[in-house]
Coordinates of C-alpha atoms in Angstrom, one line a residue:
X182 CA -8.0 -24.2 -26.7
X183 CA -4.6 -25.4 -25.9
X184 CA -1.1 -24.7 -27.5
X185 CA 1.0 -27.2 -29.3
X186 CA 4.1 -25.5 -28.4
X187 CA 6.0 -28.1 -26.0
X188 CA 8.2 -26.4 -23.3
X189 CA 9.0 -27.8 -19.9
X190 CA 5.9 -27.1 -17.9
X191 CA 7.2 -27.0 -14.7
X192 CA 10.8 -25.4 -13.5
X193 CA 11.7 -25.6 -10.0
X194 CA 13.9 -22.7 -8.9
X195 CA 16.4 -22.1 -6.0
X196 CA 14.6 -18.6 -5.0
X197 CA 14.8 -18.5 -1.0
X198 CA 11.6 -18.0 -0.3
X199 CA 11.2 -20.6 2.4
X200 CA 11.0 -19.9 6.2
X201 CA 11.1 -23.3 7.3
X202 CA 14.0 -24.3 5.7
X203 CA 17.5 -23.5 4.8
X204 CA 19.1 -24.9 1.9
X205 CA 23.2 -24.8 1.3
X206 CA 25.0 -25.1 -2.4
X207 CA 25.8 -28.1 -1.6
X208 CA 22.1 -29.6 -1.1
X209 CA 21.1 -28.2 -4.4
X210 CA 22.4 -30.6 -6.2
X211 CA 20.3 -33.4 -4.5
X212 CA 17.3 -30.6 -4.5
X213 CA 17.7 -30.8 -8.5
X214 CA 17.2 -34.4 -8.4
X215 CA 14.4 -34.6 -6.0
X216 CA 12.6 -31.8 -8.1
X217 CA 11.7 -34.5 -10.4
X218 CA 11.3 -37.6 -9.1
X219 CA 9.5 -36.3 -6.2
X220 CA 7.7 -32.9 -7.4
X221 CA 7.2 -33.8 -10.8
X222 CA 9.3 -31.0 -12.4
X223 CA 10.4 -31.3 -16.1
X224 CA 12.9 -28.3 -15.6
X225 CA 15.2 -27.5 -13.0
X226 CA 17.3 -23.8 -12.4
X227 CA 20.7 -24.2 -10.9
X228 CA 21.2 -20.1 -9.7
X229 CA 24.2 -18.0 -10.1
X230 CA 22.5 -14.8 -10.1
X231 CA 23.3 -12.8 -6.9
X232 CA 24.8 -16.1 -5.1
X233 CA 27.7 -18.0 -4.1
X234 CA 26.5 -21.0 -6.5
X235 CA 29.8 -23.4 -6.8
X236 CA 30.7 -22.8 -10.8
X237 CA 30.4 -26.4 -10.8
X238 CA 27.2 -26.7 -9.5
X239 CA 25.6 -27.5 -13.0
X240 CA 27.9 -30.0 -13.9
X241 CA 27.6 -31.7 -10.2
X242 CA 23.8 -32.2 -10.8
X243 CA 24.1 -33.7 -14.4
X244 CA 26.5 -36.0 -12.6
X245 CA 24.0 -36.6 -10.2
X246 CA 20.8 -37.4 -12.7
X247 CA 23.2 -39.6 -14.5
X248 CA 24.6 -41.6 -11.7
X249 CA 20.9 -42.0 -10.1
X250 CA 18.1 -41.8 -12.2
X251 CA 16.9 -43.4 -15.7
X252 CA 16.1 -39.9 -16.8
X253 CA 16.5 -38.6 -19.7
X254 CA 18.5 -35.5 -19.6
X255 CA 17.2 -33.2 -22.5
X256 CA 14.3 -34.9 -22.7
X257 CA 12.9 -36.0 -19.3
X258 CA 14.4 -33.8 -17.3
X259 CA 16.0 -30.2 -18.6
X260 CA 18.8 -27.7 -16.7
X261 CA 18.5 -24.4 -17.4
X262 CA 21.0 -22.0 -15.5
X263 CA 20.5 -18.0 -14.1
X264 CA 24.2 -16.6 -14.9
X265 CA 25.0 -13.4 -13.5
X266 CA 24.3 -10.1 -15.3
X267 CA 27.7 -8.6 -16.7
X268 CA 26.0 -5.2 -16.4
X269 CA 24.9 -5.8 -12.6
X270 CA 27.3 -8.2 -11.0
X271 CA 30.5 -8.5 -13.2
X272 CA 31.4 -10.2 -16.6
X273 CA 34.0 -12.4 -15.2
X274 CA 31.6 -14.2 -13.3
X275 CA 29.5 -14.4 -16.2
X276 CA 31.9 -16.3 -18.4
X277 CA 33.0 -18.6 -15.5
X278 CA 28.7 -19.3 -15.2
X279 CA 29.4 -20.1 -18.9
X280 CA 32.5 -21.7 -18.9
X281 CA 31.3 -24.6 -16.1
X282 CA 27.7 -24.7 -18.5
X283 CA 30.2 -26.1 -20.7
X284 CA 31.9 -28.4 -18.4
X285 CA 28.9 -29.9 -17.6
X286 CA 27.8 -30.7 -21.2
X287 CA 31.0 -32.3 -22.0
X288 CA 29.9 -34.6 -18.7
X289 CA 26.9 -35.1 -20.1
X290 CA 27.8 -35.6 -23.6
X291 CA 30.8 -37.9 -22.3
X292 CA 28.5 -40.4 -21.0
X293 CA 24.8 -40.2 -22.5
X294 CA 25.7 -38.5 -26.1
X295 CA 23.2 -35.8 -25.2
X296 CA 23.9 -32.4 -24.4
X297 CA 22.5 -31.4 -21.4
X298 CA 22.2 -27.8 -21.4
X299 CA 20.8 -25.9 -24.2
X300 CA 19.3 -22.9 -22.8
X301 CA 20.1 -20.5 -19.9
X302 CA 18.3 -17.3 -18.4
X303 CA 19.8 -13.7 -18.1
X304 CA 18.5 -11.8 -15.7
X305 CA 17.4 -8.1 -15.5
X306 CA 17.2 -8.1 -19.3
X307 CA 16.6 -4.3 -20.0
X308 CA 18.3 -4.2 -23.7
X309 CA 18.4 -6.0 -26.4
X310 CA 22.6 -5.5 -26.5
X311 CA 22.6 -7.0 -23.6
X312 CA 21.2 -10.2 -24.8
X313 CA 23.3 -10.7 -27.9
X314 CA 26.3 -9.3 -26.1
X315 CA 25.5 -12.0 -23.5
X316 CA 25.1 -14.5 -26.0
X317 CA 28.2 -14.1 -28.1
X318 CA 30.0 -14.5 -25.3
X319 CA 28.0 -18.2 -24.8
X320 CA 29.1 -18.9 -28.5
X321 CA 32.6 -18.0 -27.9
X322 CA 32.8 -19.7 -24.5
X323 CA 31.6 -23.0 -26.8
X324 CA 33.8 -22.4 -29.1
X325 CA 37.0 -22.4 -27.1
X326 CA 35.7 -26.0 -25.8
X327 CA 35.5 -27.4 -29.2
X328 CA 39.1 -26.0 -29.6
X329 CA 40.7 -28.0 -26.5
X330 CA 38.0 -30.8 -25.9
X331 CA 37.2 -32.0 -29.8
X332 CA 33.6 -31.3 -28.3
X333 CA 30.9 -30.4 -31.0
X334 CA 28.6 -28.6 -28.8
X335 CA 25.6 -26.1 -30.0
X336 CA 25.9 -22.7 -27.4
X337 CA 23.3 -22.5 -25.2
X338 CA 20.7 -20.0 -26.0
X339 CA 19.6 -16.8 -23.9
X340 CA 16.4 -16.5 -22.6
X341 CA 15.8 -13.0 -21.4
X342 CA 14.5 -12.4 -17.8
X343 CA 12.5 -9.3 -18.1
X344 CA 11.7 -7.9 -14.7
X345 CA 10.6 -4.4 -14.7
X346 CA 7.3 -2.7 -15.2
X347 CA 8.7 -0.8 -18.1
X348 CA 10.7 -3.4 -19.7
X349 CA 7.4 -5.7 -19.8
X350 CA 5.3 -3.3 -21.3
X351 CA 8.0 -2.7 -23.8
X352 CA 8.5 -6.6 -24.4
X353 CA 7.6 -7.1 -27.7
X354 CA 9.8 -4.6 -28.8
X355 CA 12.2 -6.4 -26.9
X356 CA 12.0 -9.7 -28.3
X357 CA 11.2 -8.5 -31.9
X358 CA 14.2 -6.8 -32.0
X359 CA 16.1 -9.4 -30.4
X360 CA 15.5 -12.1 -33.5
X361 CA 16.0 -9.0 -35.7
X362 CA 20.0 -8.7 -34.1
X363 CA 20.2 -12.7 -33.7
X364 CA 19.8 -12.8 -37.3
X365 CA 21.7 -10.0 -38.5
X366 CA 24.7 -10.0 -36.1
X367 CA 24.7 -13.8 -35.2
X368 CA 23.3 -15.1 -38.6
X369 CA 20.9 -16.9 -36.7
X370 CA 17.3 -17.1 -36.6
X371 CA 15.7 -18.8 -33.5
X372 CA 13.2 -22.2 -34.4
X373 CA 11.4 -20.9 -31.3
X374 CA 12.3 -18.8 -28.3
X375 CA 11.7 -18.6 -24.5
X376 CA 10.6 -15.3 -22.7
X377 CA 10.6 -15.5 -19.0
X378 CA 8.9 -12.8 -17.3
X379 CA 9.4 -12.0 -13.5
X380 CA 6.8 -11.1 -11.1
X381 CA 8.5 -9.8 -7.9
X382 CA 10.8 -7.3 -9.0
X383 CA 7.8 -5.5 -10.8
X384 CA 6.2 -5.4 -7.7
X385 CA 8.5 -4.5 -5.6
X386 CA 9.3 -1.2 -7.2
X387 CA 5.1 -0.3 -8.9
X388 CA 2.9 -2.5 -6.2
X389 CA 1.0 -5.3 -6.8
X390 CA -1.6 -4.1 -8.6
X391 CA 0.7 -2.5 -11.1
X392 CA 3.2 -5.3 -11.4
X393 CA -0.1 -7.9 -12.0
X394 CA -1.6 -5.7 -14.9
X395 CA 2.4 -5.7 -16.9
X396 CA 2.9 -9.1 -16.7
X397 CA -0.4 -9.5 -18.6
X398 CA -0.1 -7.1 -20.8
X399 CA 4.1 -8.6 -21.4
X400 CA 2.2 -11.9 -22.3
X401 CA -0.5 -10.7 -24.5
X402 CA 2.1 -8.7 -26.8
X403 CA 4.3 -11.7 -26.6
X404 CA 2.0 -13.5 -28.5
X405 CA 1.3 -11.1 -31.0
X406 CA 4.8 -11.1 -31.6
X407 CA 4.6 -14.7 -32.6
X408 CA 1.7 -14.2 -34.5
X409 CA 3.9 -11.8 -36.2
X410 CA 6.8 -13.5 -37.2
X411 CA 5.7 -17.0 -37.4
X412 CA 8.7 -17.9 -34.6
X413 CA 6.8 -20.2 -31.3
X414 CA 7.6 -18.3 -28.4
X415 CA 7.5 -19.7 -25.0
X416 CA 6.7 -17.9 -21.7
X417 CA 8.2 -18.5 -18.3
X418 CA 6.2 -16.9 -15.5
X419 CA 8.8 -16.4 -12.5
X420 CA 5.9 -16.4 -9.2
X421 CA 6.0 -17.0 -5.6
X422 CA 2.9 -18.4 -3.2
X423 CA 1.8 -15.0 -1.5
X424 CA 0.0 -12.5 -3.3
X425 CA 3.0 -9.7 -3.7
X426 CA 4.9 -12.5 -5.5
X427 CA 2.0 -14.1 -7.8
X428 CA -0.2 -15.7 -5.4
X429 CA 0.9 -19.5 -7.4
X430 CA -1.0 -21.6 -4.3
X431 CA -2.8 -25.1 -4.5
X432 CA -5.5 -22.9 -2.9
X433 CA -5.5 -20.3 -5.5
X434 CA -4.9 -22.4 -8.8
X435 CA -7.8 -21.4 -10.4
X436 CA -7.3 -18.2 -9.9
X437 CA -3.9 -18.0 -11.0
X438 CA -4.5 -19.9 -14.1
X439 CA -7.2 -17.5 -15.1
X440 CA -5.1 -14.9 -14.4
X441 CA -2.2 -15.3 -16.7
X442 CA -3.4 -17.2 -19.4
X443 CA -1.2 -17.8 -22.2
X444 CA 2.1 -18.8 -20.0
X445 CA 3.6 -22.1 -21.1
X446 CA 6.3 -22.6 -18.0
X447 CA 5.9 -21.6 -14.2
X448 CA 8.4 -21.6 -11.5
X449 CA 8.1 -23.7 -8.9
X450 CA 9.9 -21.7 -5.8
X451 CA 11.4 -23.2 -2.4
X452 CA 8.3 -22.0 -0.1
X453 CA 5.7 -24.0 -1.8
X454 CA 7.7 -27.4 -2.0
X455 CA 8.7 -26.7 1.9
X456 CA 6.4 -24.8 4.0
X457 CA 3.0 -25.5 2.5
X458 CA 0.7 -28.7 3.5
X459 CA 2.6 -31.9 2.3
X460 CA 1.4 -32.7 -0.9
X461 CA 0.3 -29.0 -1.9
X462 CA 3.3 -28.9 -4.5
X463 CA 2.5 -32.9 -6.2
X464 CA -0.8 -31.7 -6.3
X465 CA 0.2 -28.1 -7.8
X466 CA 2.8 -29.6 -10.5
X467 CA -0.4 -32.1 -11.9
X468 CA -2.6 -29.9 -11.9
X469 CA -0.2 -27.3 -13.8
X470 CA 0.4 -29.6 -16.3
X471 CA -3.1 -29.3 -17.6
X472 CA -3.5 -25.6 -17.5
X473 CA -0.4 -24.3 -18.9
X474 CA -0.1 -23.1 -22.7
X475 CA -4.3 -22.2 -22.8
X476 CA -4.7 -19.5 -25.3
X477 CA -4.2 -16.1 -24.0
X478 CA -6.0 -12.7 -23.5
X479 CA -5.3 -10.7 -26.2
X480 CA -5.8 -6.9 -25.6
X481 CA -7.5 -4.2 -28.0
X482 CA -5.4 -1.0 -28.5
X483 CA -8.2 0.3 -26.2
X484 CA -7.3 -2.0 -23.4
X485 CA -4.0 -1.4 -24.3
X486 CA -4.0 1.7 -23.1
X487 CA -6.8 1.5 -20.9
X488 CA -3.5 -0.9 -18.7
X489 CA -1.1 1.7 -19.0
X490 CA -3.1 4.5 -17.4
X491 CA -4.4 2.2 -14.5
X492 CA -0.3 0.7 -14.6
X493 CA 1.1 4.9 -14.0
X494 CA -2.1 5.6 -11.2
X495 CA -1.3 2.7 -9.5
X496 CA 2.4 3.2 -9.6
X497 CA 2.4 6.5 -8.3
X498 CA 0.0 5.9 -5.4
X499 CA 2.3 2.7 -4.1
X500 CA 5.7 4.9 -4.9
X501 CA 4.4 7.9 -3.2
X502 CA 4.0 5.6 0.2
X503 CA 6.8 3.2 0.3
X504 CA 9.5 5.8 -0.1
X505 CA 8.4 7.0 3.0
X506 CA 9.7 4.1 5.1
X507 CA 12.4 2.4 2.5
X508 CA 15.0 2.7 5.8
X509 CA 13.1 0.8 7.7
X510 CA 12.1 -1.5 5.7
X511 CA 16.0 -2.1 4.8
X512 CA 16.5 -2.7 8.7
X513 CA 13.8 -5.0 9.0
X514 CA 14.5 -7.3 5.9
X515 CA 18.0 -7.9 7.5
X516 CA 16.5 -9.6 10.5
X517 CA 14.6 -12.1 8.0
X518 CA 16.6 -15.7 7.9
X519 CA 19.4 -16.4 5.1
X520 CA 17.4 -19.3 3.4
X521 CA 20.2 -19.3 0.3
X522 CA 24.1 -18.7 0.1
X523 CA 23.6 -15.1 -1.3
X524 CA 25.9 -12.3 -2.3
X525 CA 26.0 -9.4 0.1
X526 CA 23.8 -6.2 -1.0
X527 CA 25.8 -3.5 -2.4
X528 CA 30.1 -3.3 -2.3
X529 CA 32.3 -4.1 -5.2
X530 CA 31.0 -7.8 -5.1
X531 CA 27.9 -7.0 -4.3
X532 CA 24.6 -7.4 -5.3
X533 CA 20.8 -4.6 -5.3
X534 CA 18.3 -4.0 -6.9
X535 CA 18.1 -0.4 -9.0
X536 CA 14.6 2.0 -9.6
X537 CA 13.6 1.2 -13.4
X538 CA 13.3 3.8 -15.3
X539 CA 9.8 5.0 -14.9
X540 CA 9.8 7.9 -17.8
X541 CA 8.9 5.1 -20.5
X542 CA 6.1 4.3 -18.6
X543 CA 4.7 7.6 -17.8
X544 CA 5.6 9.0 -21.6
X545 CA 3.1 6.3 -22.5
X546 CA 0.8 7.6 -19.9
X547 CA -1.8 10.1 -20.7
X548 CA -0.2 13.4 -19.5
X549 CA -1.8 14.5 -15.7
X550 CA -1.3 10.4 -15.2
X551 CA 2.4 10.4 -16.6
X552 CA 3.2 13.6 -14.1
X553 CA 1.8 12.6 -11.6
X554 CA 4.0 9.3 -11.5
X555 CA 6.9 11.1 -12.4
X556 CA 6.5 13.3 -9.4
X557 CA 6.0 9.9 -7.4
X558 CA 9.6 8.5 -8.0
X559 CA 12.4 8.8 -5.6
X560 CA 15.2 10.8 -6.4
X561 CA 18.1 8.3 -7.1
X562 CA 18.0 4.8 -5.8
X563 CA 16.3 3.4 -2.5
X564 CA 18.9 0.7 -2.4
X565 CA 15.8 -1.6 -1.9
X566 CA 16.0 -5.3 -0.2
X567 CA 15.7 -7.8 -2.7
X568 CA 11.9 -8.8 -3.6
X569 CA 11.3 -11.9 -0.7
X570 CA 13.0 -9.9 2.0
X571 CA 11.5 -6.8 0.8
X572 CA 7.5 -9.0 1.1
X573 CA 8.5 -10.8 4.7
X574 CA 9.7 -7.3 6.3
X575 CA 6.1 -5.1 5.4
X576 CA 4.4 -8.3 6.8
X577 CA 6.6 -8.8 9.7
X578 CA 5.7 -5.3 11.0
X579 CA 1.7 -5.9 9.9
X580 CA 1.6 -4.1 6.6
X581 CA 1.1 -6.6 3.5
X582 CA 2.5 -4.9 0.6
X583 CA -0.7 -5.9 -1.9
X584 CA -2.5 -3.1 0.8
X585 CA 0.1 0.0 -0.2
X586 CA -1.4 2.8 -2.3
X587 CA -4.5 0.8 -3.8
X588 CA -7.1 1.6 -2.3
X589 CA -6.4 5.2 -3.3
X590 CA -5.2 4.7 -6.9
X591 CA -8.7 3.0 -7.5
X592 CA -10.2 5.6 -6.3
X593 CA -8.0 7.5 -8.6
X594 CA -9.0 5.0 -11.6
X595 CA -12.5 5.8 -11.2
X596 CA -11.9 9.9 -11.1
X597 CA -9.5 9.8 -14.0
X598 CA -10.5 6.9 -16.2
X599 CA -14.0 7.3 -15.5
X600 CA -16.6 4.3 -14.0
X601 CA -16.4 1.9 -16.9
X602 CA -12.4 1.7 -17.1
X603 CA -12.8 1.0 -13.5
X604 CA -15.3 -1.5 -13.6
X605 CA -13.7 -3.5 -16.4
X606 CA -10.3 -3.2 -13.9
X607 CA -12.0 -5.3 -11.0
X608 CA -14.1 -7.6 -13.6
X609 CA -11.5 -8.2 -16.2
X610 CA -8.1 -7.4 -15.6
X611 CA -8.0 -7.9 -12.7
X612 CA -10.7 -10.2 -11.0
X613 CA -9.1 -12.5 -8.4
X614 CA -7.7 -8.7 -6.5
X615 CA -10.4 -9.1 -4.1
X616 CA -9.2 -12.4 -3.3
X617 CA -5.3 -11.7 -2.6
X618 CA -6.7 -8.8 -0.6
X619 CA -8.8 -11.1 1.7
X620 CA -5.4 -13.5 2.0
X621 CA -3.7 -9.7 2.8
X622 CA -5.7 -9.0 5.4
X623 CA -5.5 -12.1 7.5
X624 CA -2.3 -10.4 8.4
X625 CA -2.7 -6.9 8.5
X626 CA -2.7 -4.9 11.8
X627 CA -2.4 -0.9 10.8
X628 CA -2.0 0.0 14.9
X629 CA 0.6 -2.9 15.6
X630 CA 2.5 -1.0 12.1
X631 CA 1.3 2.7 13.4
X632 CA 5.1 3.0 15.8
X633 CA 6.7 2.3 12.3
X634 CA 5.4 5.1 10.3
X635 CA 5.2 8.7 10.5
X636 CA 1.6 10.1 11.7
X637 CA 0.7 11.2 8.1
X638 CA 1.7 7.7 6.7
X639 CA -0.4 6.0 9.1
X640 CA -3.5 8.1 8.7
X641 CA -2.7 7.1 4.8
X642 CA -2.6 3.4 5.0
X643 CA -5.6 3.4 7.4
X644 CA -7.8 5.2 4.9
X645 CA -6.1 3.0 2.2
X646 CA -7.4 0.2 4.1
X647 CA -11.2 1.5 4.9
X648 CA -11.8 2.1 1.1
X649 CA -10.6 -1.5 0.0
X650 CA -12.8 -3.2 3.3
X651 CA -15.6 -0.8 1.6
X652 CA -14.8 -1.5 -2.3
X653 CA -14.5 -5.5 -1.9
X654 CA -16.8 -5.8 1.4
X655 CA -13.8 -7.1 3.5
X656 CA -14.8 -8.3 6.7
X657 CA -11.3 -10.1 7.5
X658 CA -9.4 -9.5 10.6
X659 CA -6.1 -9.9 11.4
X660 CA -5.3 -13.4 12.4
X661 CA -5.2 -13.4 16.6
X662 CA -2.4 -15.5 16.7
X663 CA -0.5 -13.8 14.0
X664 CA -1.3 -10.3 15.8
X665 CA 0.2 -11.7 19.1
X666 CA 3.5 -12.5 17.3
X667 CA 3.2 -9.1 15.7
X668 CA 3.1 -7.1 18.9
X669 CA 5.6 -9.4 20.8
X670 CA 8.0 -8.8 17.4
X671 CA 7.1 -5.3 17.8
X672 CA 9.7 -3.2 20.2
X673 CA 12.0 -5.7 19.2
X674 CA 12.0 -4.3 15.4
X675 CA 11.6 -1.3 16.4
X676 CA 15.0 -1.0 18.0
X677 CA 16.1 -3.0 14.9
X678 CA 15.2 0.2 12.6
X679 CA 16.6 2.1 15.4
X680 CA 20.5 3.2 13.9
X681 CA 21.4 3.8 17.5
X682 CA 20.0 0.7 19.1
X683 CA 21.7 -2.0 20.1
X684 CA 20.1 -6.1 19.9
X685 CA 22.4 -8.5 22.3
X686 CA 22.3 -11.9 20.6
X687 CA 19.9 -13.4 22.7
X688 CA 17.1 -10.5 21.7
X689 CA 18.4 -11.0 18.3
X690 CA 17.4 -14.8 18.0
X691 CA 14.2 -14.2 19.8
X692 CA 13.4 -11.5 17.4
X693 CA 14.2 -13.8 14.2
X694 CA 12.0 -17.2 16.2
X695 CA 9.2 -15.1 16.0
X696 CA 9.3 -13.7 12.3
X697 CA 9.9 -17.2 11.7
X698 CA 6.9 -18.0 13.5
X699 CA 4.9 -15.3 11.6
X700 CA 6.3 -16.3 8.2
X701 CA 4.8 -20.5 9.2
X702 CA 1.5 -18.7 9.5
X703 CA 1.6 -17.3 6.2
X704 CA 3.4 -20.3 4.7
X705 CA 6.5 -18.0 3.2
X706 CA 9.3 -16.3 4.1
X707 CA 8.3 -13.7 1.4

């Protein structure tokens, strides 16, 4: 059965993702245009989170839609800006975000008598304060233009980017105590209201397996919620084309539909429209259109918890590894192209990613699980790349991240959950694993990796990888091409996570060709 909510099906997104193609600010405002009347797209994100997005980037591409198409801004055709976090960026930047939002719905208004922008995202969402903080400041940025443009314009609303393992399995806590401040503090209560929930940011700090099993569970208490309080809420599923990221492919659309039933939006990222087979995305964005807004999986309390437990094994078994090599993988991400105009990492301008908080999830956790995941968390923060870099860097050096730690956690499943729990993990949470592994290990080379790890890590990731070839019957070898870029890349990165190492700029544009190279074969940067 389908939904009769109606949200924009399809936003396209400025995440730099693709390795075949760079994109400057000031070709996203013609990217915006061609998302629809190429790709199809109903919804388009004009990005200030993290980059050096022009503040009048928004009002630039309403311009644009006006001056070129018949489309119907609003209607046809909806923007939807990322502003920067106050918390994790600054606020000033913030309220500029906000104050050009309005600039470009006085454009809009100006010349079609529609506004133009009603919604806009906030990333890393981990409070509720943040949200209405975050929107008041939206509603007094709006009302300051109605003060010196006689413009009657309705502030955009927040939709909350939740991002974190613990933060999606505490969603509809979230949420229901978001409408509970809108309409206490704001004297507002929401007609309907938009969740979007991120992939790669989960992953990138609980593994794959991990990060898949909380965005289901995010969605299926996300629609309890609305069951609950009678208020349409509509999901946006942030995903990229490799497995890491949300494995969203023409080839794996079934799959990924099956997966995460119950999403009403998903994000249409750079590597998809740019470095897959012309006419992959068309094809994608059609296809989307008909499985989007299916009714979802709701989970039993037993289920419920039955999530959380395999969530805090699986966490702990991917934590215990990557911490183990965070430097180099920091050293390697920086030799992956610049695909966006992005903020540096860290400095008082800067821009990283923090650890979430993993006590909520292993206080949920039954006990030996919860310690065990606690005891798995690095002390302080790993100052981790951001989530593409973070992907193209473990499979630059032969290591897909979807292998880290799970073999052993579902080993660890099966001894702690017992036979049935695991079963039910590889039949029904989580079927189509076996088939990102087999994408996985088209470019997985463990002795290529070996000069990169310590001897213990190695031994680790090579019995990680003999019990999922064993568990899933996975006869896939590297790809021979791929594993001759691999060990040409090799020495190369080596002396790139080498502090004392020097790369002349010749070796250093060799060494980026041919990650480039790598990153064709697999069709993403990250």
């Amino acid at each position: 059965m389908t939904s009769n909510k109606m949200y924009p099906k399809v936003m396209c997104t400025q995440h730099p993702d693709s390795i075949s193609r760079y994109i400057s600010t000031q070709e996203e405002t013609y990217e915006a245009v061609e998302a629809a009347t190429k790709y199809g797209c109903d919804e388009y994100m004009p990005d200030y989170e993290g980059k050096t997005t022009p503040y009048h980037q928004s009002a630039q591409i309403i311009s644009k839609f006006i001056e070129e198409t018949d489309l119907v801004l609003g209607k046809d055709i909806f923007i939807t800006p990322r502003v920067p976090s106050a918390v994790h960026e600054n606020l000033f930047r913030q309220l500029m975000v906000m104050m050009a939002i309005a600039e470009a719905n006085y454009i809009s208004y100006k010349h079609t008598g529609i506004q133009a922008i009603d919604e806009l995202v906030h990333p890393m969402t981990s409070s509720v304060g943040q949200i209405v903080e975050s929107q008041q400041h939206m509603i007094d940025v709006t009302n300051l233009a109605k003060k010196e443009f006689s413009f009657e314009m309705e502030a955009p609303r927040i939709i909350p980017l939740i991002e974190e393992v613990p933060k999606h399995l505490n969603a509809k806590e979230i949420i229901g105590n978001t409408i509970t401040a809108y309409q206490e503090q704001l004297n507002q209560t929401p007609e309907k209201y938009r969740v979007f929930l991120g992939k790669s940011d989960s992953a990138l700090t609980f593994g794959h397996v991990a990060s898949t099993l909380s965005c289901k569970y995010a969605i299926s208490e996300l629609h309890e919620l609305e069951a609950d309080t009678g208020i349409p809420i509509g999901i946006i599923f942030g995903t990229g084309s490799l497995p890491f990221r949300g494995h969203m492919s023409l080839e794996n659309k079934d799959n990924f539909f099956m997966e995460y039933r119950g999403i009403d939006t998903v994000t249409l990222q750079s590597a998809l429209r740019f470095d897959h087979e012309k006419g992959d995305a068309e094809q994608f964005v059609k296809y989307a259109r008909d499985e989007l807004s299916k009714s979802p999986d709701i989970l039993s309390a037993q289920e419920k918890e039955e999530f959380i437990n395999i969530i805090g094994i699986f966490g702990a078994s991917y934590n215990r590894a990557i911490q183990q090599f965070s430097s180099t993988i920091n050293s390697i991400a920086d030799f992956l192209p610049q695909q966006r105009d992005r903020l540096m990492r860290g400095g008082s301008t800067g821009y990283a990613r923090d650890l979430p908080d993993s006590i909520i999830v292993s206080r949920l956790c039954q006990s030996d699980i919860g310690n065990e995941l606690q005891a798995s968390m690095a002390c302080g923060s790993m100052n981790l790349p951001r989530a593409i870099k973070f992907t193209g860097a473990l499979y630059s050096i032969g290591i897909p991240p979807e292998i880290i730690g799970t073999g052993s956690a579902l080993e660890k499943v099966r001894e702690k959950l017992g036979d049935s729990v695991y079963e039910r993990l590889l039949t029904r949470y989580f079927p189509s694993l076996q088939t990102d592994l087999r994408f996985a290990f088209q470019y997985l080379d463990t002795n290529t990796a070996s000069r990169f790890l310590s001897d213990s890590l190695h031994e680790s990731i090579r019995e990680e990888v003999d019990i999922l070839r064993n568990i899933f019957d996975i006869e896939t070898q590297c790809d021979p091409s791929y594993r001759m870029l691999l060990e040409m890349a090799n020495p190369h990165l080596l002396c790139a996570a080498d502090s004392n190492c020097i790369m002349d700029a010749d070796l250093l544009q060799l060494t980026r060709s041919i990650m480039i190279k790598m990153g064709k074969m697999r069709k993403s940067l990250g």
